[in-house]
């Protein structure tokens, strides 16, 4: 039986047909994966379902339990048992966990919020998702994984029958992913249906009962997981056979461009806590250095500190092309030849209200201006170049980046830093949220840059990516480099072993 049928759903934005007569059916108590390239329409379809785009702004029918429904807002959809957890988390950082869970649905008596009851109930829902924290903890003090679980607790508290998760694991640690999968399996056995959007095929195949593939706003296929495989889903997504996932080319590393000696970094608030401990490494022109490690190992802290963006105190020596440099701010770092594609595009990468070309040229205004005046034609030329190189899906260069799909936003971040022509390009989870076809474009560009003499440091939690692209791999654990591998000697097993401290 289908709990949900979406029939001939179409939705347009100015200049974009995001959904074109999409059909989508979900059974009771199944996990249904929704796959497709960046910009295929996945998030839009789920925003229609969850009432974020109200009736009248799209065409087609939503049928729930055999009954046609029209949602005018999110509350209507919630009443019908639908809850969505968005691609970008949406909790209020200044409020407590309990306040967030019951935001807008606080238990009241004669108009007075019953705080004891609220916190008591919140504690029950937290237990349900395996989160052992007090409900009066402030959201801002939680990690992303824990926030994700709070969002799920919040959804469950609304007696959700159809839970939608839009790329829920993009920022989770391995153990958090395992917890999430456990919860979803549990919900399935209780008859809750789940729509699961993900670019990670191993997860899709571990969890889903059915898989629907969208391409360019159309439904391409709905498949039974047992009757399909990774390769079929990927080729349906990109519309062609994708034989090679990692374009490995022989690089020829030359002179050392970066040397880091006895580098130590302290936590910005907990000032006696060291997050990076006596790190030494060299990076050569024309090589890709992969940094592997578990989440929390210190990889992001190391590179953001080198980039002048961390805040905590750092000691040690940094030499660029043999000359000592002192980096106290991001502009110092850019001047010294660094660029950083950050893992968190919202906080460090993009200005959401500004358009594609402005975001692209933002870090390199000198290239598009003369005597401080921006030359529009130059700005357009550069903006266009990276939209074409990266195959970014956008209606125009004047489109605000906030309206692009998640993966296409990440491409704009990548373009912005490629334009700065760095000597040392640091990429922190560069393909997070990016579809398999587009990943390939980014890898290709990385190889081209390396050929031109750029040195790349790539942090990635996806081991196949580290193994597929790096010339050399350093493994970090608890703030130290614990092993170095030539790519030829590295395997998923020996990297994981080093990352977990050899256990
Ligand atoms: N608010 C909006 N205004 C204008 N265009 C939009 C808006 N939201 C989405 N779009 C466009 O609609 C298309 C589908 O976007 P959507 O976010 O649904 O893609 P997606 O499949 O979720 O991709 P991703 O994997 O990158 O998250 C894209 O071309 C996108 O630019
Ligand atoms: Mg999306």
mmCIF file of C-alpha atoms in Angstrom, residues 17-355:
data_model
loop_
_atom_site.group_PDB
_atom_site.id
_atom_site.type_symbol
_atom_site.label_atom_id
_atom_site.label_comp_id
_atom_site.label_asym_id
_atom_site.label_seq_id
_atom_site.Cartn_x
_atom_site.Cartn_y
_atom_site.Cartn_z
ATOM 1 C CA UNK A 17 11.579 24.207 -14.646
ATOM 2 C CA UNK A 18 12.617 22.461 -11.444
ATOM 3 C CA UNK A 19 9.984 19.692 -11.608
ATOM 4 C CA UNK A 20 8.245 18.493 -14.744
ATOM 5 C CA UNK A 21 5.347 16.077 -14.115
ATOM 6 C CA UNK A 22 7.152 14.104 -11.463
ATOM 7 C CA UNK A 23 5.538 10.947 -10.112
ATOM 8 C CA UNK A 24 6.674 9.581 -6.791
ATOM 9 C CA UNK A 25 5.126 6.876 -4.609
ATOM 10 C CA UNK A 26 6.106 5.721 -1.151
ATOM 11 C CA UNK A 27 4.887 2.621 0.682
ATOM 12 C CA UNK A 28 4.054 2.388 4.335
ATOM 13 C CA UNK A 29 7.045 1.470 6.454
ATOM 14 C CA UNK A 30 9.655 1.679 3.743
ATOM 15 C CA UNK A 31 12.814 3.686 3.348
ATOM 16 C CA UNK A 32 12.667 5.226 -0.080
ATOM 17 C CA UNK A 33 15.872 6.766 -1.421
ATOM 18 C CA UNK A 34 15.581 9.766 -3.714
ATOM 19 C CA UNK A 35 18.639 10.100 -5.936
ATOM 20 C CA UNK A 36 19.718 12.435 -8.700
ATOM 21 C CA UNK A 37 22.353 14.877 -9.793
ATOM 22 C CA UNK A 38 22.768 18.318 -8.245
ATOM 23 C CA UNK A 39 19.835 20.395 -9.355
ATOM 24 C CA UNK A 40 17.742 17.393 -10.398
ATOM 25 C CA UNK A 41 14.847 18.609 -8.244
ATOM 26 C CA UNK A 42 15.083 16.395 -5.134
ATOM 27 C CA UNK A 43 14.915 19.138 -2.517
ATOM 28 C CA UNK A 44 12.236 21.004 -4.463
ATOM 29 C CA UNK A 45 10.016 17.915 -4.620
ATOM 30 C CA UNK A 46 10.344 17.456 -0.880
ATOM 31 C CA UNK A 47 9.640 21.141 -0.216
ATOM 32 C CA UNK A 48 6.407 20.726 -2.167
ATOM 33 C CA UNK A 49 5.526 17.687 -0.072
ATOM 34 C CA UNK A 50 6.265 19.372 3.235
ATOM 35 C CA UNK A 51 4.169 22.472 2.584
ATOM 36 C CA UNK A 52 7.098 24.834 2.236
ATOM 37 C CA UNK A 53 5.879 25.533 -1.288
ATOM 38 C CA UNK A 54 2.151 25.845 -0.691
ATOM 39 C CA UNK A 55 -0.688 24.607 -2.880
ATOM 40 C CA UNK A 56 -1.048 26.933 -5.835
ATOM 41 C CA UNK A 57 2.685 27.401 -6.338
ATOM 42 C CA UNK A 58 2.978 24.032 -8.080
ATOM 43 C CA UNK A 59 0.688 21.832 -10.122
ATOM 44 C CA UNK A 60 -0.212 18.173 -9.636
ATOM 45 C CA UNK A 61 -1.628 16.199 -6.731
ATOM 46 C CA UNK A 62 -0.431 15.033 -3.354
ATOM 47 C CA UNK A 63 -2.350 11.965 -2.205
ATOM 48 C CA UNK A 64 -1.920 10.716 1.347
ATOM 49 C CA UNK A 65 -3.566 7.500 2.475
ATOM 50 C CA UNK A 66 -5.779 7.646 -0.625
ATOM 51 C CA UNK A 67 -6.924 11.210 0.015
ATOM 52 C CA UNK A 68 -5.990 14.286 -2.034
ATOM 53 C CA UNK A 69 -4.352 16.943 0.124
ATOM 54 C CA UNK A 70 -3.606 20.613 -0.246
ATOM 55 C CA UNK A 71 -1.072 22.077 2.117
ATOM 56 C CA UNK A 72 -1.035 25.825 2.614
ATOM 57 C CA UNK A 73 1.933 25.800 4.964
ATOM 58 C CA UNK A 74 4.280 23.550 6.905
ATOM 59 C CA UNK A 75 1.825 23.114 9.766
ATOM 60 C CA UNK A 76 -0.766 21.631 7.386
ATOM 61 C CA UNK A 77 1.767 19.079 6.209
ATOM 62 C CA UNK A 78 2.793 18.287 9.779
ATOM 63 C CA UNK A 79 -0.830 17.638 10.669
ATOM 64 C CA UNK A 80 -0.923 15.129 7.823
ATOM 65 C CA UNK A 81 2.085 13.389 9.384
ATOM 66 C CA UNK A 82 4.866 14.802 7.227
ATOM 67 C CA UNK A 83 8.088 16.238 8.607
ATOM 68 C CA UNK A 84 11.223 17.316 6.799
ATOM 69 C CA UNK A 85 14.786 17.687 7.924
ATOM 70 C CA UNK A 86 16.426 20.076 5.503
ATOM 71 C CA UNK A 87 19.776 19.902 3.769
ATOM 72 C CA UNK A 88 20.995 22.851 5.872
ATOM 73 C CA UNK A 89 20.119 22.509 9.552
ATOM 74 C CA UNK A 90 17.519 24.929 10.817
ATOM 75 C CA UNK A 91 17.577 24.903 14.618
ATOM 76 C CA UNK A 92 17.780 28.093 16.650
ATOM 77 C CA UNK A 93 21.295 28.161 18.100
ATOM 78 C CA UNK A 94 20.513 30.443 21.052
ATOM 79 C CA UNK A 95 17.644 28.290 22.284
ATOM 80 C CA UNK A 96 17.795 25.089 24.280
ATOM 81 C CA UNK A 97 17.244 21.635 22.867
ATOM 82 C CA UNK A 98 13.821 21.387 24.521
ATOM 83 C CA UNK A 99 12.698 24.802 23.263
ATOM 84 C CA UNK A 100 13.734 23.816 19.751
ATOM 85 C CA UNK A 101 11.897 20.504 19.821
ATOM 86 C CA UNK A 102 8.632 22.151 20.849
ATOM 87 C CA UNK A 103 9.085 25.463 19.052
ATOM 88 C CA UNK A 104 5.584 26.627 18.094
ATOM 89 C CA UNK A 105 4.084 23.558 19.784
ATOM 90 C CA UNK A 106 4.841 24.317 23.425
ATOM 91 C CA UNK A 107 2.522 22.590 25.903
ATOM 92 C CA UNK A 108 0.394 25.281 27.534
ATOM 93 C CA UNK A 109 -2.186 25.565 30.261
ATOM 94 C CA UNK A 110 -4.476 28.619 30.038
ATOM 95 C CA UNK A 111 -1.931 30.231 27.710
ATOM 96 C CA UNK A 112 1.035 29.610 30.001
ATOM 97 C CA UNK A 113 3.898 27.467 28.764
ATOM 98 C CA UNK A 114 4.361 24.391 30.958
ATOM 99 C CA UNK A 115 8.136 24.288 31.123
ATOM 100 C CA UNK A 116 8.393 21.218 33.346
ATOM 101 C CA UNK A 117 6.211 19.251 31.001
ATOM 102 C CA UNK A 118 8.103 20.571 27.972
ATOM 103 C CA UNK A 119 11.486 19.502 29.333
ATOM 104 C CA UNK A 120 10.121 16.202 30.589
ATOM 105 C CA UNK A 121 8.689 15.373 27.152
ATOM 106 C CA UNK A 122 11.788 16.608 25.378
ATOM 107 C CA UNK A 123 13.886 14.228 27.475
ATOM 108 C CA UNK A 124 11.705 11.318 26.331
ATOM 109 C CA UNK A 125 12.175 12.193 22.660
ATOM 110 C CA UNK A 126 15.921 12.599 23.105
ATOM 111 C CA UNK A 127 16.087 9.139 24.632
ATOM 112 C CA UNK A 128 14.178 7.841 21.649
ATOM 113 C CA UNK A 129 16.940 8.971 19.262
ATOM 114 C CA UNK A 130 19.695 7.770 21.554
ATOM 115 C CA UNK A 131 20.889 11.250 22.492
ATOM 116 C CA UNK A 132 22.140 11.389 26.054
ATOM 117 C CA UNK A 133 22.128 15.101 26.711
ATOM 118 C CA UNK A 134 20.080 17.306 28.959
ATOM 119 C CA UNK A 135 17.142 19.021 27.185
ATOM 120 C CA UNK A 136 18.229 22.397 28.590
ATOM 121 C CA UNK A 137 21.519 22.300 26.661
ATOM 122 C CA UNK A 138 21.884 25.193 24.195
ATOM 123 C CA UNK A 139 21.770 24.034 20.567
ATOM 124 C CA UNK A 140 24.830 26.129 19.719
ATOM 125 C CA UNK A 141 27.004 23.991 21.970
ATOM 126 C CA UNK A 142 26.143 20.770 20.126
ATOM 127 C CA UNK A 143 28.021 19.277 17.207
ATOM 128 C CA UNK A 144 26.318 18.926 13.845
ATOM 129 C CA UNK A 145 25.605 15.236 14.367
ATOM 130 C CA UNK A 146 23.841 15.861 17.651
ATOM 131 C CA UNK A 147 21.860 18.723 16.120
ATOM 132 C CA UNK A 148 20.748 16.347 13.418
ATOM 133 C CA UNK A 149 19.450 13.936 16.034
ATOM 134 C CA UNK A 150 17.616 16.786 17.789
ATOM 135 C CA UNK A 151 15.917 17.556 14.465
ATOM 136 C CA UNK A 152 14.807 13.942 14.255
ATOM 137 C CA UNK A 153 13.531 14.015 17.833
ATOM 138 C CA UNK A 154 11.604 17.153 16.924
ATOM 139 C CA UNK A 155 10.107 15.477 13.864
ATOM 140 C CA UNK A 156 9.119 12.394 15.850
ATOM 141 C CA UNK A 157 7.455 14.513 18.529
ATOM 142 C CA UNK A 158 4.968 15.547 15.850
ATOM 143 C CA UNK A 159 3.915 11.922 15.344
ATOM 144 C CA UNK A 160 5.370 11.839 11.908
ATOM 145 C CA UNK A 161 4.296 9.138 9.475
ATOM 146 C CA UNK A 162 6.514 10.266 6.604
ATOM 147 C CA UNK A 163 9.934 11.511 7.619
ATOM 148 C CA UNK A 164 11.986 13.269 4.960
ATOM 149 C CA UNK A 165 15.743 13.543 5.360
ATOM 150 C CA UNK A 166 17.590 15.693 2.834
ATOM 151 C CA UNK A 167 21.233 14.578 2.786
ATOM 152 C CA UNK A 168 21.266 13.856 6.497
ATOM 153 C CA UNK A 169 24.736 12.370 6.740
ATOM 154 C CA UNK A 170 26.732 14.942 4.792
ATOM 155 C CA UNK A 171 28.317 16.242 8.002
ATOM 156 C CA UNK A 172 28.050 13.290 10.364
ATOM 157 C CA UNK A 173 30.851 11.203 11.841
ATOM 158 C CA UNK A 174 30.990 7.491 11.172
ATOM 159 C CA UNK A 175 29.481 6.610 14.530
ATOM 160 C CA UNK A 176 26.727 9.216 14.161
ATOM 161 C CA UNK A 177 25.845 7.728 10.770
ATOM 162 C CA UNK A 178 25.574 4.316 12.399
ATOM 163 C CA UNK A 179 23.261 5.722 15.093
ATOM 164 C CA UNK A 180 21.104 7.418 12.462
ATOM 165 C CA UNK A 181 20.822 4.217 10.435
ATOM 166 C CA UNK A 182 19.793 2.320 13.552
ATOM 167 C CA UNK A 183 17.052 4.857 14.284
ATOM 168 C CA UNK A 184 15.743 4.759 10.724
ATOM 169 C CA UNK A 185 15.613 0.967 10.754
ATOM 170 C CA UNK A 186 13.740 1.126 14.043
ATOM 171 C CA UNK A 187 11.237 3.641 12.640
ATOM 172 C CA UNK A 188 10.684 1.459 9.601
ATOM 173 C CA UNK A 189 9.801 -1.480 11.805
ATOM 174 C CA UNK A 190 7.258 0.768 13.528
ATOM 175 C CA UNK A 191 5.616 1.534 10.189
ATOM 176 C CA UNK A 192 7.027 5.022 9.653
ATOM 177 C CA UNK A 193 7.975 5.762 6.043
ATOM 178 C CA UNK A 194 11.125 7.616 5.255
ATOM 179 C CA UNK A 195 12.293 9.512 2.190
ATOM 180 C CA UNK A 196 16.064 9.569 2.172
ATOM 181 C CA UNK A 197 18.008 11.905 -0.129
ATOM 182 C CA UNK A 198 21.671 11.061 -0.493
ATOM 183 C CA UNK A 199 24.566 11.118 -2.924
ATOM 184 C CA UNK A 200 26.295 8.315 -1.056
ATOM 185 C CA UNK A 201 25.555 5.070 -2.832
ATOM 186 C CA UNK A 202 26.832 2.775 -0.057
ATOM 187 C CA UNK A 203 24.311 4.344 2.340
ATOM 188 C CA UNK A 204 21.489 4.189 -0.157
ATOM 189 C CA UNK A 205 22.140 0.516 -0.716
ATOM 190 C CA UNK A 206 22.499 -0.236 2.974
ATOM 191 C CA UNK A 207 19.216 1.424 3.924
ATOM 192 C CA UNK A 208 16.708 1.758 1.142
ATOM 193 C CA UNK A 209 13.921 -0.603 0.122
ATOM 194 C CA UNK A 210 13.181 1.371 -3.045
ATOM 195 C CA UNK A 211 15.061 3.958 -5.047
ATOM 196 C CA UNK A 212 13.622 6.701 -7.236
ATOM 197 C CA UNK A 213 15.938 8.518 -9.602
ATOM 198 C CA UNK A 214 15.223 12.069 -10.760
ATOM 199 C CA UNK A 215 16.990 13.712 -13.659
ATOM 200 C CA UNK A 216 16.401 17.295 -14.840
ATOM 201 C CA UNK A 217 13.073 17.463 -13.056
ATOM 202 C CA UNK A 218 11.769 14.154 -14.421
ATOM 203 C CA UNK A 219 11.249 10.798 -12.755
ATOM 204 C CA UNK A 220 13.579 8.416 -14.567
ATOM 205 C CA UNK A 221 12.818 5.231 -12.668
ATOM 206 C CA UNK A 222 11.668 3.703 -9.425
ATOM 207 C CA UNK A 223 13.590 0.554 -8.607
ATOM 208 C CA UNK A 224 13.492 -2.176 -6.044
ATOM 209 C CA UNK A 225 16.819 -2.048 -4.247
ATOM 210 C CA UNK A 226 17.236 -5.805 -4.469
ATOM 211 C CA UNK A 227 16.918 -5.717 -8.239
ATOM 212 C CA UNK A 228 19.396 -2.960 -8.997
ATOM 213 C CA UNK A 229 22.959 -1.941 -8.230
ATOM 214 C CA UNK A 230 25.193 1.027 -7.733
ATOM 215 C CA UNK A 231 26.260 1.258 -11.386
ATOM 216 C CA UNK A 232 22.708 1.201 -12.703
ATOM 217 C CA UNK A 233 21.549 3.935 -10.324
ATOM 218 C CA UNK A 234 24.539 6.118 -11.133
ATOM 219 C CA UNK A 235 24.099 5.778 -14.878
ATOM 220 C CA UNK A 236 20.380 6.580 -14.558
ATOM 221 C CA UNK A 237 21.323 9.675 -12.587
ATOM 222 C CA UNK A 238 23.866 11.040 -15.028
ATOM 223 C CA UNK A 239 22.240 9.656 -18.161
ATOM 224 C CA UNK A 240 25.353 7.887 -19.348
ATOM 225 C CA UNK A 241 27.650 5.077 -18.345
ATOM 226 C CA UNK A 242 30.241 6.256 -15.839
ATOM 227 C CA UNK A 243 33.047 3.778 -16.138
ATOM 228 C CA UNK A 244 35.755 5.602 -14.266
ATOM 229 C CA UNK A 245 35.087 7.303 -10.938
ATOM 230 C CA UNK A 246 38.569 8.671 -10.301
ATOM 231 C CA UNK A 247 40.647 10.044 -13.156
ATOM 232 C CA UNK A 248 44.090 9.090 -11.875
ATOM 233 C CA UNK A 249 46.998 10.658 -13.739
ATOM 234 C CA UNK A 250 50.693 10.425 -13.025
ATOM 235 C CA UNK A 251 51.719 13.680 -11.360
ATOM 236 C CA UNK A 252 55.286 14.937 -11.312
ATOM 237 C CA UNK A 253 55.845 16.699 -8.020
ATOM 238 C CA UNK A 254 58.751 19.167 -8.087
ATOM 239 C CA UNK A 255 60.026 21.721 -5.521
ATOM 240 C CA UNK A 256 58.715 22.002 -2.021
ATOM 241 C CA UNK A 257 56.176 24.829 -1.920
ATOM 242 C CA UNK A 258 55.037 24.527 1.685
ATOM 243 C CA UNK A 259 56.878 23.398 4.746
ATOM 244 C CA UNK A 260 55.256 23.266 8.169
ATOM 245 C CA UNK A 261 57.529 22.728 11.176
ATOM 246 C CA UNK A 262 56.651 21.912 14.774
ATOM 247 C CA UNK A 263 53.192 23.300 14.341
ATOM 248 C CA UNK A 264 50.966 23.459 17.411
ATOM 249 C CA UNK A 265 47.494 24.912 17.673
ATOM 250 C CA UNK A 266 45.393 25.600 20.746
ATOM 251 C CA UNK A 267 41.637 25.666 21.029
ATOM 252 C CA UNK A 268 40.281 29.242 20.696
ATOM 253 C CA UNK A 269 38.157 29.021 23.866
ATOM 254 C CA UNK A 270 39.584 26.183 25.934
ATOM 255 C CA UNK A 271 42.997 27.762 25.857
ATOM 256 C CA UNK A 272 45.002 25.012 27.479
ATOM 257 C CA UNK A 273 43.674 22.402 25.076
ATOM 258 C CA UNK A 274 45.967 21.579 22.176
ATOM 259 C CA UNK A 275 44.162 20.569 19.020
ATOM 260 C CA UNK A 276 47.245 20.188 16.798
ATOM 261 C CA UNK A 277 50.331 18.630 18.302
ATOM 262 C CA UNK A 278 53.792 19.002 16.786
ATOM 263 C CA UNK A 279 52.836 18.603 13.185
ATOM 264 C CA UNK A 280 55.577 18.517 10.536
ATOM 265 C CA UNK A 281 55.022 18.089 6.838
ATOM 266 C CA UNK A 282 56.063 19.230 3.394
ATOM 267 C CA UNK A 283 54.025 19.788 0.289
ATOM 268 C CA UNK A 284 55.458 19.836 -3.209
ATOM 269 C CA UNK A 285 54.421 21.660 -6.326
ATOM 270 C CA UNK A 286 52.336 19.465 -8.551
ATOM 271 C CA UNK A 287 51.164 16.971 -5.982
ATOM 272 C CA UNK A 288 47.903 16.113 -4.272
ATOM 273 C CA UNK A 289 48.400 15.413 -0.600
ATOM 274 C CA UNK A 290 45.442 13.628 0.942
ATOM 275 C CA UNK A 291 44.757 14.012 4.651
ATOM 276 C CA UNK A 292 42.712 11.174 6.066
ATOM 277 C CA UNK A 293 41.394 10.695 9.574
ATOM 278 C CA UNK A 294 38.243 10.316 11.573
ATOM 279 C CA UNK A 295 36.033 13.298 12.140
ATOM 280 C CA UNK A 296 37.408 15.230 15.108
ATOM 281 C CA UNK A 297 41.006 14.169 14.398
ATOM 282 C CA UNK A 298 42.030 17.804 13.880
ATOM 283 C CA UNK A 299 42.187 17.967 10.103
ATOM 284 C CA UNK A 300 39.901 20.983 9.701
ATOM 285 C CA UNK A 301 41.602 22.728 12.644
ATOM 286 C CA UNK A 302 45.008 22.279 11.022
ATOM 287 C CA UNK A 303 44.084 23.658 7.626
ATOM 288 C CA UNK A 304 41.900 26.478 8.896
ATOM 289 C CA UNK A 305 44.723 27.518 11.220
ATOM 290 C CA UNK A 306 47.196 27.521 8.324
ATOM 291 C CA UNK A 307 44.675 29.641 6.445
ATOM 292 C CA UNK A 308 44.419 32.181 9.277
ATOM 293 C CA UNK A 309 40.786 31.340 9.907
ATOM 294 C CA UNK A 310 40.854 29.306 13.107
ATOM 295 C CA UNK A 311 41.202 31.768 15.933
ATOM 296 C CA UNK A 312 43.215 29.630 18.330
ATOM 297 C CA UNK A 313 46.865 30.395 19.079
ATOM 298 C CA UNK A 314 49.410 28.680 16.820
ATOM 299 C CA UNK A 315 53.161 28.195 17.195
ATOM 300 C CA UNK A 316 55.757 26.760 14.839
ATOM 301 C CA UNK A 317 57.091 27.678 11.441
ATOM 302 C CA UNK A 318 55.356 27.951 8.102
ATOM 303 C CA UNK A 319 57.529 28.377 5.005
ATOM 304 C CA UNK A 320 56.168 29.090 1.556
ATOM 305 C CA UNK A 321 58.738 28.496 -1.199
ATOM 306 C CA UNK A 322 61.426 28.440 1.465
ATOM 307 C CA UNK A 323 60.506 31.791 3.009
ATOM 308 C CA UNK A 324 58.989 32.025 6.476
ATOM 309 C CA UNK A 325 55.512 33.551 6.432
ATOM 310 C CA UNK A 326 53.402 34.879 9.261
ATOM 311 C CA UNK A 327 49.689 34.307 8.820
ATOM 312 C CA UNK A 328 47.400 36.129 11.196
ATOM 313 C CA UNK A 329 44.350 36.497 8.995
ATOM 314 C CA UNK A 330 42.729 35.120 5.899
ATOM 315 C CA UNK A 331 44.028 38.016 3.823
ATOM 316 C CA UNK A 332 47.590 37.214 4.968
ATOM 317 C CA UNK A 333 47.001 33.657 3.810
ATOM 318 C CA UNK A 334 45.604 34.645 0.434
ATOM 319 C CA UNK A 335 48.600 36.959 -0.073
ATOM 320 C CA UNK A 336 50.953 34.104 0.782
ATOM 321 C CA UNK A 337 49.334 31.995 -1.940
ATOM 322 C CA UNK A 338 46.809 29.904 -0.027
ATOM 323 C CA UNK A 339 43.194 29.203 -0.900
ATOM 324 C CA UNK A 340 40.753 27.172 1.153
ATOM 325 C CA UNK A 341 37.637 25.483 -0.137
ATOM 326 C CA UNK A 342 35.880 25.116 3.162
ATOM 327 C CA UNK A 343 33.638 22.273 4.256
ATOM 328 C CA UNK A 344 31.046 24.676 5.562
ATOM 329 C CA UNK A 345 29.839 26.676 2.589
ATOM 330 C CA UNK A 346 27.264 28.545 4.609
ATOM 331 C CA UNK A 347 29.620 29.970 7.183
ATOM 332 C CA UNK A 348 32.856 30.535 5.296
ATOM 333 C CA UNK A 349 32.210 30.075 1.629
ATOM 334 C CA UNK A 350 29.351 32.083 0.247
ATOM 335 C CA UNK A 351 27.141 35.107 0.685
ATOM 336 C CA UNK A 352 23.746 33.546 0.005
ATOM 337 C CA UNK A 353 21.937 36.738 -1.007
ATOM 338 C CA UNK A 354 24.560 37.701 -3.581
ATOM 339 C CA UNK A 355 24.671 36.345 -7.095
#
